[in-house]
C-alpha atoms as one frame of an Amber mdcrd trajectory, in Angstrom:
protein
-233.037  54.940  29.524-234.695  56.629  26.241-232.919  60.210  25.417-234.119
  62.589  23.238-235.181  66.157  22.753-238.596  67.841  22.850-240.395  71.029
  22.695-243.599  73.005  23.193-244.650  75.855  21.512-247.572  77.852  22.115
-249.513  79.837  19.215-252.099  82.208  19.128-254.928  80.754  17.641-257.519
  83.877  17.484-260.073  84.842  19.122-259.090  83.984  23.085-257.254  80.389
  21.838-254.253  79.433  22.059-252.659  76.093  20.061-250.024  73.873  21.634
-247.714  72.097  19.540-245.505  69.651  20.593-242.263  67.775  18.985-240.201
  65.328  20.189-237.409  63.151  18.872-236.732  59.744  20.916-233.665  57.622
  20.463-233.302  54.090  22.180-230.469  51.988  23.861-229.283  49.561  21.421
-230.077  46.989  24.258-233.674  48.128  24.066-234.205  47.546  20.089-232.095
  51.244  19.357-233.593  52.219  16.043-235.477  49.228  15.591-237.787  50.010
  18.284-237.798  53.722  17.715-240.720  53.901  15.534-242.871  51.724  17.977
-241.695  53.660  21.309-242.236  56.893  19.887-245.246  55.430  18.777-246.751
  54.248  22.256-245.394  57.718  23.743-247.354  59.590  21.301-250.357  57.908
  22.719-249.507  58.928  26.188-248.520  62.074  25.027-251.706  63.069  23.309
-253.939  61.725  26.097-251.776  64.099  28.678-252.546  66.801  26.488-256.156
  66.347  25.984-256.752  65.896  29.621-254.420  69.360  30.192-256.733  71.163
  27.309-259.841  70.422  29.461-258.148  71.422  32.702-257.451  74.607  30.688
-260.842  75.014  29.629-262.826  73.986  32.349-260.534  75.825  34.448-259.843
  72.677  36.847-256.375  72.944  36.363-256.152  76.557  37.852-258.423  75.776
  40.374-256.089  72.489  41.491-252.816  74.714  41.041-254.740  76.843  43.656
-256.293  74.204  46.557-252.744  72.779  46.710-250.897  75.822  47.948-248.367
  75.358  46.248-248.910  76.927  42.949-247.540  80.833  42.156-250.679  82.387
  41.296-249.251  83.854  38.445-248.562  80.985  36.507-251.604  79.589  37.203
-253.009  82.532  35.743-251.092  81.768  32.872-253.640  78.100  32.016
């Protein structure tokens, strides 16, 4: 429905940190608002977006996130290494 393009980049942020930037550019079906409604989707998504992010950041931290990777089985170790 809503296409786009997006991106994550990841930045060393001294000492052990790491910083997570992410872009995205949203365009809407003209049948949906198209640019009209751009401002206020991309808007609402940011929302979701950031919440996502904050909750990952915690998994990171806490190191929840590795330790779910790892109780599902399913996970490569490696890249769970990698939160």
């Amino acid at each position: 429905l809503v296409s786009g393009a997006g991106s994550f980049t990841v930045i060393p942020a001294g000492a052990g940190r790491t910083e997570l930037q992410w872009r995205e550019t949203l365009v809407f079906p003209a049948w949906m608002g198209g640019p009209l409604r751009d401002a206020v989707g991309s808007r609402v998504l940011e929302l979701v977006w950031r919440r996502n992010l904050r909750r990952f950041r915690t998994a990171c931290e806490t190191g929840t996130a590795r330790s779910a990777a790892m109780s599902s089985g399913s996970a490569n170790p490696s890249a769970s290494e990698a939160l």
